[in-house]
Short mmCIF file of C-alpha atoms in Angstrom, two decimals:
data_model
loop_
_atom_site.label_atom_id
_atom_site.label_comp_id
_atom_site.label_asym_id
_atom_site.label_seq_id
_atom_site.Cartn_x
_atom_site.Cartn_y
_atom_site.Cartn_z
CA MET X 1 0.00 0.00 0.00
CA SER X 2 1.41 3.43 -0.93
CA ASP X 3 2.08 6.08 1.70
CA SER X 4 -0.78 8.26 0.42
CA ARG X 5 -3.27 5.34 0.46
CA ARG X 6 -2.04 4.30 3.92
CA ARG X 7 -2.65 7.81 5.27
CA THR X 8 -6.13 7.88 3.75
CA TYR X 9 -6.96 4.44 5.16
CA ASN X 10 -5.69 5.33 8.65
CA SER X 11 -7.65 8.58 8.60
CA ARG X 12 -10.86 6.68 7.78
CA GLN X 13 -10.14 4.17 10.54
CA ARG X 14 -9.70 6.94 13.10
CA ARG X 15 -12.94 8.57 12.01
CA GLY X 16 -14.73 5.24 12.29
CA ARG X 17 -13.42 4.63 15.81
CA LYS X 18 -14.40 8.13 16.90
CA ARG X 19 -17.92 7.60 15.66
CA LYS X 20 -18.30 4.31 17.53
CA ASN X 21 -16.89 5.64 20.79
CA TYR X 22 -19.08 8.71 21.17
CA GLN X 23 -20.32 9.48 24.68
CA PRO X 24 -23.85 10.48 25.69
CA ALA X 25 -24.50 14.10 26.58
CA SER X 26 -23.50 15.00 30.13
CA GLY X 27 -27.14 15.65 31.07
CA ILE X 28 -28.21 12.12 30.24
CA LEU X 29 -25.23 10.69 32.15
CA ILE X 30 -26.69 12.35 35.21
CA VAL X 31 -30.08 10.88 34.37
CA ILE X 32 -28.62 7.39 34.05
CA SER X 33 -26.49 7.53 37.19
CA VAL X 34 -28.95 9.33 39.45
CA LEU X 35 -32.10 8.14 37.67
CA THR X 36 -34.14 11.20 38.27
CA LEU X 37 -35.71 10.99 34.85
CA LEU X 38 -38.85 9.75 36.48
CA VAL X 39 -42.56 9.80 35.79
CA LEU X 40 -44.74 7.47 37.76
CA PHE X 41 -47.67 5.21 37.17
CA ALA X 42 -49.28 4.71 40.56
CA ALA X 43 -49.14 0.90 40.48
CA GLY X 44 -52.20 0.52 42.67
CA ARG X 45 -50.88 2.70 45.48
CA PHE X 46 -53.10 5.69 44.71
CA LYS X 47 -56.69 4.57 44.70
CA GLY X 48 -58.73 7.35 43.14
CA HIS X 49 -55.55 9.31 42.39
CA GLY X 50 -54.31 7.78 39.13
CA VAL X 51 -51.06 8.97 37.59
CA SER X 52 -49.78 8.67 34.03
CA ALA X 53 -46.67 9.89 32.22
CA GLY X 54 -48.71 12.41 30.26
CA ASP X 55 -49.77 14.17 33.47
CA TYR X 56 -46.38 15.82 33.93
CA ASP X 57 -44.04 17.96 31.86
CA ARG X 58 -41.64 18.61 34.78
CA SER X 59 -39.74 16.28 37.07
CA THR X 60 -42.11 15.29 39.88
CA LEU X 61 -42.10 13.05 42.96
CA VAL X 62 -45.47 11.57 43.89
CA PHE X 63 -45.81 10.36 47.50
CA SER X 64 -48.42 7.85 48.67
CA LYS X 65 -49.96 7.67 52.13
CA LYS X 66 -48.14 4.38 52.73
CA GLY X 67 -44.75 5.92 52.00
CA GLY X 68 -44.20 4.80 48.42
CA ILE X 69 -42.82 7.15 45.79
CA THR X 70 -43.56 7.48 42.13
CA ALA X 71 -40.77 9.58 40.72
CA VAL X 72 -41.16 11.65 37.59
CA SER X 73 -38.17 13.04 35.72
CA VAL X 74 -38.38 14.69 32.33
CA GLU X 75 -35.21 15.25 30.29
CA SER X 76 -34.48 16.50 26.79
CA PHE X 77 -33.82 13.66 24.36
CA ASP X 78 -31.37 14.10 21.49
CA LYS X 79 -31.16 11.08 19.19
CA ASP X 80 -27.87 12.38 17.78
CA TYR X 81 -26.18 11.54 21.09
CA TYR X 82 -27.95 8.40 22.28
CA SER X 83 -30.90 6.12 21.56
CA LYS X 84 -33.93 5.04 23.57
CA GLU X 85 -32.54 1.49 23.52
CA GLU X 86 -29.26 2.66 25.07
CA LEU X 87 -31.07 4.53 27.83
CA ASP X 88 -33.39 1.58 28.47
CA LYS X 89 -30.42 -0.76 28.75
CA ALA X 90 -28.59 1.60 31.13
CA VAL X 91 -31.58 1.79 33.46
CA ASP X 92 -32.08 -2.00 33.40
CA THR X 93 -28.40 -2.54 34.17
CA ALA X 94 -28.53 -0.12 37.10
CA LEU X 95 -31.57 -1.96 38.49
CA LYS X 96 -29.91 -5.37 38.13
CA ASP X 97 -26.75 -4.13 39.86
CA TYR X 98 -28.83 -2.68 42.70
CA GLN X 99 -30.77 -5.92 43.15
CA ALA X 100 -27.59 -8.01 42.96
CA ALA X 101 -26.24 -5.94 45.86
CA GLY X 102 -29.29 -6.85 47.94
CA GLY X 103 -31.54 -3.92 47.05
CA SER X 104 -35.28 -4.33 46.52
CA GLY X 105 -38.56 -2.43 46.40
CA ILE X 106 -37.88 -0.69 43.07
CA ALA X 107 -39.40 -1.22 39.64
CA LYS X 108 -39.21 0.43 36.25
CA LYS X 109 -42.69 0.92 34.85
CA SER X 110 -42.00 2.55 31.49
CA LEU X 111 -39.67 4.66 29.41
CA SER X 112 -41.27 6.85 26.78
CA VAL X 113 -39.75 9.19 24.23
CA GLY X 114 -41.54 11.87 22.25
CA ASN X 115 -41.51 15.55 21.32
CA GLY X 116 -37.84 15.84 22.18
CA THR X 117 -38.20 14.55 25.76
CA ALA X 118 -37.71 11.26 27.58
CA LYS X 119 -39.79 10.17 30.59
CA LEU X 120 -38.83 7.25 32.79
CA VAL X 121 -41.42 5.75 35.13
CA MET X 122 -40.10 4.19 38.35
CA THR X 123 -41.74 3.09 41.60
CA TYR X 124 -40.11 2.90 45.04
CA ASP X 125 -41.57 1.19 48.09
CA SER X 126 -40.09 3.83 50.40
CA THR X 127 -37.97 6.96 50.58
CA GLU X 128 -35.18 4.78 51.96
CA GLU X 129 -35.07 2.77 48.73
CA TYR X 130 -35.25 5.98 46.73
CA GLU X 131 -32.28 7.42 48.64
CA LYS X 132 -30.18 4.28 48.26
CA PHE X 133 -30.79 3.87 44.55
CA ASN X 134 -30.49 7.52 43.50
CA ARG X 135 -28.00 8.62 46.17
CA VAL X 136 -30.13 11.70 46.77
CA PRO X 137 -31.34 12.61 50.29
CA ALA X 138 -35.12 12.43 50.74
CA TYR X 139 -37.44 11.95 53.70
CA PHE X 140 -41.05 11.06 54.45
CA GLY X 141 -42.03 10.81 58.10
CA THR X 142 -42.87 13.35 60.78
CA VAL X 143 -41.72 16.92 61.36
CA SER X 144 -39.80 15.88 64.46
CA GLY X 145 -38.21 13.00 62.53
CA ALA X 146 -37.01 15.37 59.81
CA GLN X 147 -35.46 17.62 62.45
CA GLU X 148 -33.74 14.65 64.08
CA LYS X 149 -32.18 13.79 60.72
CA GLY X 150 -30.73 17.28 60.57
CA TYR X 151 -32.92 18.77 57.85
CA SER X 152 -33.45 22.52 58.05
CA LEU X 153 -37.14 23.40 58.16
CA ASP X 154 -36.53 27.14 58.33
CA GLY X 155 -38.03 27.56 54.87
CA LEU X 156 -41.45 26.89 56.39
CA ILE X 157 -41.35 29.87 58.73
CA GLY X 158 -43.66 32.66 57.58
CA THR X 159 -45.47 30.54 54.98
CA PRO X 160 -49.30 30.49 54.84
CA SER X 161 -51.46 27.60 55.96
CA ARG X 162 -53.52 25.86 53.27
CA LEU X 163 -56.41 25.92 55.76
CA ASP X 164 -56.16 29.68 56.32
CA SER X 165 -54.05 31.74 53.92
CA GLY X 166 -54.02 34.61 56.41
CA SER X 167 -52.35 32.43 59.05
CA LEU X 168 -48.55 32.40 58.70
CA LEU X 169 -46.39 29.83 60.49
CA PRO X 170 -44.57 31.60 63.35
CA ALA X 171 -40.93 30.94 64.23
CA ASP X 172 -41.97 28.81 67.21
CA GLY X 173 -44.78 27.07 65.32
CA LEU X 174 -42.83 23.95 64.28
CA SER X 175 -43.04 22.49 67.80
CA ASP X 176 -46.84 22.36 67.47
CA LEU X 177 -46.47 20.40 64.22
CA SER X 178 -43.97 17.82 65.49
CA GLY X 179 -46.33 14.89 64.90
CA HIS X 180 -47.56 15.99 61.47
CA GLY X 181 -46.44 14.18 58.36
CA CYS X 182 -43.46 15.74 56.60
CA ILE X 183 -41.90 15.34 53.14
CA VAL X 184 -38.39 16.60 52.39
CA ILE X 185 -36.63 16.54 49.03
CA THR X 186 -33.23 17.93 48.03
CA GLU X 187 -33.41 17.85 44.23
CA GLU X 188 -35.18 19.82 41.53
CA ALA X 189 -38.66 18.32 41.34
CA ASP X 190 -42.28 19.18 41.98
CA ILE X 191 -44.14 17.34 44.74
CA VAL X 192 -47.52 15.62 44.57
CA THR X 193 -49.13 14.05 47.63
CA GLY X 194 -51.56 11.15 47.31
CA LYS X 195 -55.12 10.74 48.43
CA GLY X 196 -55.56 11.24 52.17
CA ILE X 197 -52.41 13.33 52.74
CA PRO X 198 -53.23 16.94 51.81
CA ILE X 199 -50.70 19.75 52.18
CA LEU X 200 -50.81 22.07 55.21
CA TYR X 201 -47.61 24.09 54.74
CA ALA X 202 -45.03 24.28 51.94
CA SER X 203 -41.56 25.82 52.22
CA SER X 204 -40.87 29.17 50.56
CA ASN X 205 -39.14 27.53 47.56
CA LEU X 206 -42.42 25.79 46.68
CA THR X 207 -45.68 27.16 45.30
CA THR X 208 -48.83 25.20 46.12
CA LYS X 209 -51.31 24.79 43.27
CA ASP X 210 -53.89 22.86 45.30
CA ASP X 211 -54.06 20.64 48.40
CA HIS X 212 -51.95 17.95 46.73
CA THR X 213 -49.56 19.75 44.35
CA ALA X 214 -46.53 21.96 45.00
CA SER X 215 -44.20 23.26 42.28
CA LEU X 216 -40.56 24.06 42.90
CA GLU X 217 -39.97 27.76 42.23
CA GLY X 218 -36.65 28.37 43.98
CA THR X 219 -33.33 26.72 44.68
CA VAL X 220 -33.11 23.41 46.49
CA SER X 221 -30.26 21.52 48.17
CA ARG X 222 -29.45 19.42 51.26
CA GLU X 223 -28.97 22.67 53.19
CA ASN X 224 -32.05 24.34 51.68
CA PRO X 225 -34.55 21.52 51.04
CA ALA X 226 -38.08 21.68 49.69
CA VAL X 227 -40.40 20.77 52.58
CA ILE X 228 -44.07 19.85 52.86
CA VAL X 229 -45.99 19.55 56.13
CA LEU X 230 -49.16 17.49 55.82
CA GLN X 231 -52.53 18.15 57.40
#
């Protein structure tokens, strides 16, 4: 083979290898590793409160009265970087690895792609399973339990009650709510509460739409979580 042909051949080979070894966009790597691309189908947990992928266009966590979570994450989907089959396989592999390590209580319900977005439907038996699998702090228990775990509930102070919009939670009001149900999340997602667990207070980085829906409107982190107190 002549030098000129060899250079042309090698150039084609390098281009071929580069094409095969492309990496998914950084955003979808986060989706795969953290699996917060979630939209939930209630799987029998929400009697009278059915949920479907089409109900949400933003990442959402749906909490049931029994403590289960249906997690909704919506991400942009660019077929030039990855395929639905690749994403499906990555999620299945993550689930198998989790189960092989002794994890349980998690199921993938569906993965849909359309209109430039991907929605993954997952169910979790508890916030503990959600935390372990996604490595993202979350809590569902009582107000006092959230405080014992070190979560800051300061974002609730001064927020209106869903029962009386003119009644704002005073600085010393959390002690009176110690036994009330409490949801804490530390990631960007809206919150939906199931039948029988209406919202009483929502932290200042959330906006309540009704007694069961709160949309994230501010920043959220472990130090500044989104918090719901239930009636």
